[in-house]
Amino acid sequence: MRRNHRGFTLIELIVVMAIVSLLLTLAAPRYFRSIDRSKETILKANLDATRDALDKFHADTGRYPEQLDELVSRHYLRSLPWDPIAESAESWVIVPPADGNAGAVYSISSSATGTGTDGSSYAQW
């Protein structure tokens, strides 16, 4: 009496694994590049929103805030923005006003090291 054994042979499994690994070597670099581009897009959006809130604060009060938390406490921002490159909301580099205006926070920049996909430093955005 002969039994029908169902299943895959070792050769079939090796061929499938080779195809899967080939597809992964093609797809993985594109995936990680898209993750990096997404982080850069979020960083730029957070910088723009925070700088806009700083400008509105200055227009309303005639001075710049003493610290970033003041934007949150006075409802110009819901929360401190997240820096996805540095992976922190507390690591912003504060840029003070140069013209002697009152206040301490004229702008912010990222504390992340390295360069973006466009070749510019994250700290210069």
Coordinates of N, CA, C and O in Angstrom, one line a residue:
M1 N 0.8 -1.2 0.0 CA 0.0 0.0 0.0 C 0.9 1.2 0.0 O 1.8 1.3 0.8
R2 N 0.6 2.2 -0.8 CA 1.4 3.4 -1.0 C 0.6 4.6 -0.4 O -0.5 4.8 -0.8
R3 N 1.3 5.3 0.3 CA 0.7 6.6 0.9 C 1.1 7.8 0.1 O 2.2 7.8 -0.4
N4 N 0.2 8.7 -0.1 CA 0.5 9.9 -0.7 C 1.1 10.9 0.3 O 0.3 11.3 1.2
H5 N 2.3 11.2 0.2 CA 2.9 12.2 1.1 C 2.8 13.6 0.4 O 3.3 13.7 -0.7
R6 N 2.3 14.5 1.1 CA 2.2 15.8 0.6 C 3.2 16.7 1.3 O 3.4 16.5 2.5
G7 N 3.8 17.6 0.6 CA 4.7 18.5 1.2 C 5.7 19.0 0.1 O 5.5 18.7 -1.1
F8 N 6.7 19.7 0.5 CA 7.6 20.3 -0.4 C 9.0 19.6 -0.3 O 9.3 19.2 0.8
T9 N 9.7 19.5 -1.3 CA 11.0 18.9 -1.3 C 12.0 20.0 -0.8 O 11.7 21.2 -0.8
L10 N 13.2 19.6 -0.5 CA 14.2 20.5 0.0 C 14.6 21.5 -1.1 O 14.8 22.7 -0.9
I11 N 14.7 21.0 -2.3 CA 15.0 21.9 -3.5 C 14.0 23.0 -3.7 O 14.3 24.1 -3.9
E12 N 12.7 22.6 -3.6 CA 11.6 23.6 -3.7 C 11.7 24.7 -2.6 O 11.6 25.9 -2.9
L13 N 12.0 24.3 -1.4 CA 12.1 25.2 -0.3 C 13.3 26.1 -0.5 O 13.3 27.3 -0.2
I14 N 14.4 25.6 -1.0 CA 15.6 26.4 -1.2 C 15.4 27.4 -2.3 O 15.8 28.6 -2.2
V15 N 14.7 27.0 -3.4 CA 14.4 28.0 -4.5 C 13.5 29.1 -4.0 O 13.7 30.3 -4.3
V16 N 12.5 28.8 -3.2 CA 11.6 29.8 -2.7 C 12.3 30.7 -1.7 O 12.1 32.0 -1.8
M17 N 13.2 30.2 -0.9 CA 14.0 31.1 0.0 C 14.9 32.0 -0.8 O 15.1 33.1 -0.4
A18 N 15.5 31.5 -1.9 CA 16.4 32.3 -2.7 C 15.6 33.4 -3.3 O 16.1 34.6 -3.4
I19 N 14.4 33.2 -3.8 CA 13.6 34.2 -4.4 C 13.1 35.3 -3.4 O 13.2 36.5 -3.6
V20 N 12.7 34.8 -2.2 CA 12.4 35.7 -1.1 C 13.5 36.6 -0.7 O 13.4 37.8 -0.6
S21 N 14.7 36.0 -0.6 CA 15.9 36.8 -0.2 C 16.3 37.8 -1.3 O 16.7 38.9 -1.0
L22 N 16.1 37.4 -2.5 CA 16.4 38.3 -3.6 C 15.5 39.5 -3.6 O 15.9 40.7 -3.8
L23 N 14.2 39.3 -3.4 CA 13.2 40.4 -3.3 C 13.5 41.3 -2.1 O 13.4 42.5 -2.2
L24 N 13.9 40.7 -1.0 CA 14.2 41.5 0.2 C 15.5 42.4 -0.1 O 15.5 43.5 0.4
T25 N 16.5 41.9 -0.8 CA 17.6 42.7 -1.0 C 17.3 43.9 -2.0 O 18.0 44.9 -1.9
L26 N 16.3 43.7 -2.8 CA 15.9 44.8 -3.6 C 15.0 45.8 -2.9 O 15.1 47.0 -3.1
A27 N 14.1 45.3 -2.0 CA 13.1 46.2 -1.4 C 13.6 46.9 -0.1 O 13.2 48.0 0.2
A28 N 14.5 46.2 0.6 CA 14.9 46.8 1.9 C 15.6 48.1 1.8 O 15.2 49.1 2.6
P29 N 16.5 48.3 0.9 CA 17.1 49.7 0.8 C 16.2 50.8 0.5 O 16.2 51.9 1.0
R30 N 15.2 50.5 -0.4 CA 14.2 51.5 -0.7 C 13.3 51.8 0.5 O 12.9 52.9 0.7
Y31 N 13.0 50.8 1.2 CA 12.2 51.0 2.4 C 12.8 51.9 3.4 O 12.3 52.9 3.9
F32 N 14.1 51.6 3.7 CA 14.8 52.4 4.7 C 15.1 53.9 4.2 O 15.0 54.8 5.0
R33 N 15.3 54.0 2.9 CA 15.4 55.4 2.3 C 14.1 56.2 2.5 O 14.1 57.4 2.8
S34 N 13.0 55.5 2.3 CA 11.7 56.2 2.4 C 11.4 56.5 3.9 O 10.8 57.6 4.1
I35 N 11.9 55.7 4.8 CA 11.7 56.0 6.2 C 12.5 57.3 6.5 O 12.1 58.2 7.2
D36 N 13.8 57.4 6.0 CA 14.6 58.6 6.3 C 14.0 59.8 5.7 O 14.0 60.9 6.3
R37 N 13.5 59.7 4.4 CA 12.8 60.9 3.8 C 11.6 61.3 4.6 O 11.3 62.5 4.7
S38 N 10.9 60.3 5.1 CA 9.7 60.7 6.0 C 10.1 61.4 7.2 O 9.4 62.4 7.6
K39 N 11.2 61.0 7.9 CA 11.6 61.7 9.1 C 12.1 63.1 8.7 O 11.8 64.0 9.5
E40 N 12.7 63.3 7.6 CA 13.1 64.6 7.2 C 11.9 65.5 6.9 O 11.9 66.7 7.3
T41 N 10.9 65.0 6.3 CA 9.7 65.7 6.0 C 9.0 66.2 7.3 O 8.6 67.3 7.4
I42 N 8.9 65.2 8.3 CA 8.3 65.6 9.5 C 9.2 66.6 10.3 O 8.6 67.6 10.9
L43 N 10.5 66.5 10.2 CA 11.3 67.5 10.9 C 11.1 68.9 10.3 O 10.9 69.9 11.0
K44 N 11.1 69.0 8.9 CA 10.8 70.3 8.3 C 9.5 70.8 8.6 O 9.3 72.0 8.9
A45 N 8.4 70.0 8.7 CA 7.1 70.5 9.1 C 7.0 71.0 10.5 O 6.4 72.0 10.8
N46 N 7.7 70.2 11.4 CA 7.7 70.7 12.8 C 8.5 72.0 13.0 O 8.1 72.8 13.8
L47 N 9.6 72.1 12.3 CA 10.3 73.4 12.3 C 9.5 74.5 11.8 O 9.4 75.6 12.4
D48 N 8.8 74.3 10.7 CA 8.0 75.4 10.1 C 6.8 75.8 11.0 O 6.6 77.0 11.2
A49 N 6.2 74.8 11.6 CA 5.1 75.1 12.5 C 5.5 75.8 13.8 O 4.9 76.7 14.3
T50 N 6.7 75.4 14.3 CA 7.2 76.1 15.5 C 7.6 77.5 15.2 O 7.4 78.4 16.0
R51 N 8.3 77.7 14.1 CA 8.7 79.0 13.7 C 7.5 79.9 13.5 O 7.6 81.1 13.8
D52 N 6.5 79.3 12.9 CA 5.3 80.1 12.7 C 4.6 80.5 14.0 O 4.2 81.6 14.2
A53 N 4.6 79.6 15.0 CA 4.1 79.9 16.3 C 4.9 81.0 17.0 O 4.4 81.8 17.7
L54 N 6.3 80.9 16.8 CA 7.1 82.0 17.4 C 6.8 83.3 16.8 O 6.8 84.3 17.5
D55 N 6.6 83.4 15.4 CA 6.2 84.6 14.8 C 4.9 85.2 15.3 O 4.8 86.4 15.5
K56 N 3.9 84.3 15.5 CA 2.6 84.7 16.0 C 2.7 85.2 17.4 O 2.1 86.2 17.8
F57 N 3.5 84.5 18.2 CA 3.7 84.9 19.6 C 4.3 86.3 19.6 O 3.9 87.2 20.4
H58 N 5.4 86.6 18.8 CA 6.0 87.9 18.7 C 5.0 88.9 18.2 O 5.0 90.1 18.8
A59 N 4.2 88.6 17.3 CA 3.2 89.6 16.8 C 2.2 90.0 17.8 O 1.7 91.1 17.9
D60 N 1.8 89.0 18.6 CA 0.8 89.2 19.7 C 1.4 89.9 20.9 O 0.7 90.8 21.5
T61 N 2.6 89.6 21.3 CA 3.1 90.1 22.6 C 4.2 91.2 22.4 O 4.5 91.8 23.4
G62 N 4.8 91.2 21.2 CA 5.9 92.2 21.0 C 7.2 91.7 21.5 O 8.2 92.5 21.6
R63 N 7.3 90.5 21.9 CA 8.5 89.9 22.4 C 8.5 88.4 22.0 O 7.5 87.8 21.6
Y64 N 9.7 87.8 22.2 CA 9.8 86.4 21.9 C 9.7 85.6 23.2 O 10.0 86.2 24.3
P65 N 9.3 84.4 23.2 CA 9.2 83.6 24.5 C 10.5 83.4 25.2 O 11.6 83.4 24.5
E66 N 10.5 83.2 26.5 CA 11.7 82.9 27.2 C 12.2 81.5 27.1 O 13.3 81.2 27.2
Q67 N 11.2 80.6 26.8 CA 11.5 79.2 26.6 C 10.4 78.6 25.7 O 9.3 79.2 25.6
L68 N 10.7 77.4 25.1 CA 9.7 76.8 24.2 C 8.4 76.4 24.9 O 7.4 76.5 24.4
D69 N 8.5 76.1 26.2 CA 7.3 75.7 27.0 C 6.3 76.8 27.0 O 5.1 76.5 27.2
E70 N 6.8 78.0 26.9 CA 5.8 79.2 27.0 C 4.8 79.1 25.8 O 3.7 79.5 25.9
L71 N 5.3 78.6 24.6 CA 4.4 78.5 23.5 C 3.3 77.5 23.8 O 2.2 77.6 23.3
V72 N 3.6 76.4 24.5 CA 2.6 75.4 24.9 C 1.7 76.0 26.0 O 0.5 75.8 25.9
S73 N 2.2 76.6 27.0 CA 1.4 77.1 28.1 C 0.4 78.2 27.6 O -0.6 78.4 28.2
R74 N 0.8 79.0 26.6 CA -0.1 80.0 26.1 C -0.9 79.6 24.9 O -1.4 80.4 24.2
H75 N -0.8 78.3 24.6 CA -1.7 77.7 23.5 C -1.3 78.1 22.1 O -2.2 78.1 21.2
Y76 N -0.1 78.4 21.9 CA 0.4 78.6 20.5 C 0.7 77.3 19.9 O 0.7 77.1 18.6
L77 N 1.1 76.3 20.7 CA 1.4 74.9 20.2 C 0.6 74.0 21.2 O 0.5 74.3 22.4
R78 N 0.2 72.8 20.8 CA -0.4 71.9 21.7 C 0.6 71.2 22.5 O 0.3 70.9 23.7
S79 N 1.8 70.9 21.9 CA 2.8 70.3 22.7 C 4.2 70.6 22.0 O 4.2 71.1 20.9
L80 N 5.2 70.4 22.7 CA 6.5 70.6 22.1 C 6.7 69.7 20.9 O 6.3 68.6 20.9
P81 N 7.3 70.3 19.8 CA 7.4 69.5 18.6 C 8.4 68.3 18.8 O 9.4 68.5 19.6
W82 N 8.2 67.3 18.1 CA 9.1 66.1 18.1 C 10.2 66.2 17.0 O 9.8 66.5 15.9
D83 N 11.4 66.0 17.4 CA 12.5 65.9 16.4 C 12.7 64.5 16.0 O 13.3 63.7 16.8
P84 N 12.2 64.0 14.9 CA 12.3 62.6 14.6 C 13.7 62.1 14.3 O 14.0 60.9 14.4
I85 N 14.6 63.0 13.9 CA 16.0 62.6 13.6 C 16.8 62.4 14.9 O 17.4 61.4 15.1
A86 N 16.6 63.4 15.9 CA 17.3 63.2 17.2 C 16.4 62.4 18.1 O 16.9 62.0 19.2
E87 N 15.2 62.1 17.8 CA 14.3 61.3 18.5 C 14.0 61.8 19.9 O 14.1 61.1 20.9
S88 N 13.7 63.1 20.0 CA 13.5 63.8 21.2 C 12.6 65.0 21.0 O 12.7 65.7 19.9
A89 N 11.9 65.4 22.0 CA 11.2 66.7 21.9 C 11.9 67.8 22.8 O 11.5 68.9 22.9
E90 N 13.0 67.4 23.5 CA 13.7 68.2 24.4 C 15.1 68.6 23.9 O 15.8 69.4 24.6
S91 N 15.5 68.2 22.7 CA 16.9 68.4 22.3 C 17.0 69.5 21.3 O 18.0 69.6 20.6
W92 N 16.0 70.4 21.2 CA 16.1 71.5 20.2 C 17.2 72.4 20.5 O 17.5 72.7 21.7
V93 N 17.9 73.0 19.5 CA 18.9 74.0 19.7 C 18.1 75.4 19.6 O 17.5 75.7 18.6
I94 N 18.2 76.2 20.7 CA 17.5 77.4 20.7 C 18.4 78.5 20.1 O 19.5 78.7 20.4
V95 N 17.8 79.3 19.2 CA 18.5 80.4 18.6 C 17.9 81.7 19.1 O 16.7 82.0 19.0
P96 N 18.7 82.5 19.9 CA 18.2 83.7 20.5 C 18.1 84.8 19.4 O 18.7 84.8 18.4
P97 N 17.2 85.8 19.7 CA 17.1 86.9 18.8 C 18.4 87.7 18.7 O 19.1 88.0 19.7
A98 N 18.8 88.1 17.5 CA 20.1 88.8 17.4 C 20.0 90.3 17.5 O 21.0 91.0 17.8
D99 N 18.8 90.9 17.3 CA 18.6 92.3 17.3 C 18.3 92.9 18.7 O 17.9 94.1 18.8
G100 N 18.4 92.2 19.7 CA 18.2 92.7 21.1 C 16.7 92.7 21.5 O 16.4 93.4 22.5
N101 N 15.9 92.1 20.7 CA 14.5 92.0 21.1 C 14.4 91.2 22.4 O 15.2 90.4 22.8
A102 N 13.3 91.5 23.2 CA 13.1 90.8 24.4 C 12.7 89.4 24.1 O 12.1 89.1 23.1
G103 N 13.1 88.5 25.0 CA 12.9 87.1 24.9 C 14.1 86.3 24.6 O 15.2 86.9 24.4
A104 N 14.0 85.0 24.6 CA 15.2 84.2 24.4 C 15.1 83.2 23.2 O 16.1 82.6 22.8
V105 N 13.9 83.0 22.7 CA 13.7 82.0 21.6 C 13.2 82.7 20.4 O 12.1 83.0 20.2
Y106 N 14.2 83.0 19.5 CA 13.8 83.5 18.2 C 13.5 82.5 17.1 O 12.6 82.6 16.3
S107 N 14.2 81.4 17.2 CA 14.0 80.2 16.3 C 14.6 79.0 17.0 O 15.2 79.0 18.0
I108 N 14.4 77.8 16.3 CA 14.9 76.6 16.8 C 15.5 75.9 15.6 O 15.2 76.1 14.4
S109 N 16.5 75.0 15.9 CA 17.0 74.1 14.9 C 17.2 72.7 15.5 O 17.2 72.6 16.8
S110 N 17.5 71.7 14.7 CA 17.6 70.4 15.2 C 19.0 70.2 15.8 O 20.0 70.7 15.3
S111 N 19.1 69.3 16.8 CA 20.4 69.0 17.4 C 21.0 67.8 16.8 O 22.0 67.3 17.2
A112 N 20.3 67.2 15.8 CA 20.8 66.0 15.2 C 22.0 66.3 14.3 O 22.1 67.3 13.7
T113 N 22.9 65.3 14.4 CA 24.1 65.4 13.5 C 23.9 64.7 12.2 O 23.0 63.9 12.1
G114 N 24.7 65.1 11.2 CA 24.5 64.4 9.9 C 23.9 65.4 8.9 O 23.6 66.5 9.2
T115 N 23.7 64.8 7.7 CA 23.1 65.6 6.7 C 21.9 64.9 6.1 O 21.8 63.7 6.2
G116 N 21.0 65.7 5.5 CA 19.8 65.1 4.9 C 20.1 64.6 3.5 O 21.2 64.6 3.0
T117 N 19.0 64.2 2.9 CA 19.2 63.6 1.5 C 19.5 64.7 0.5 O 20.1 64.4 -0.5
D118 N 19.3 66.0 0.9 CA 19.7 67.1 0.0 C 21.1 67.5 0.2 O 21.6 68.4 -0.5
G119 N 21.8 66.9 1.2 CA 23.2 67.3 1.4 C 23.4 68.3 2.4 O 24.6 68.6 2.8
S120 N 22.4 69.0 2.9 CA 22.6 70.1 3.9 C 22.5 69.5 5.3 O 21.9 68.4 5.5
S121 N 23.1 70.2 6.2 CA 23.1 69.7 7.6 C 21.8 69.9 8.3 O 21.1 70.9 8.0
Y122 N 21.4 68.9 9.1 CA 20.1 69.1 9.8 C 20.1 70.3 10.7 O 19.0 71.0 10.8
A123 N 21.2 70.8 11.2 CA 21.2 72.0 12.1 C 21.0 73.2 11.3 O 20.6 74.3 11.8
Q124 N 21.1 73.2 9.9 CA 20.9 74.4 9.1 C 19.5 74.5 8.6 O 19.2 75.5 8.0
W125 N 18.6 73.6 8.9 CA 17.2 73.7 8.4 C 16.5 74.7 9.2 O 16.5 75.0 10.2

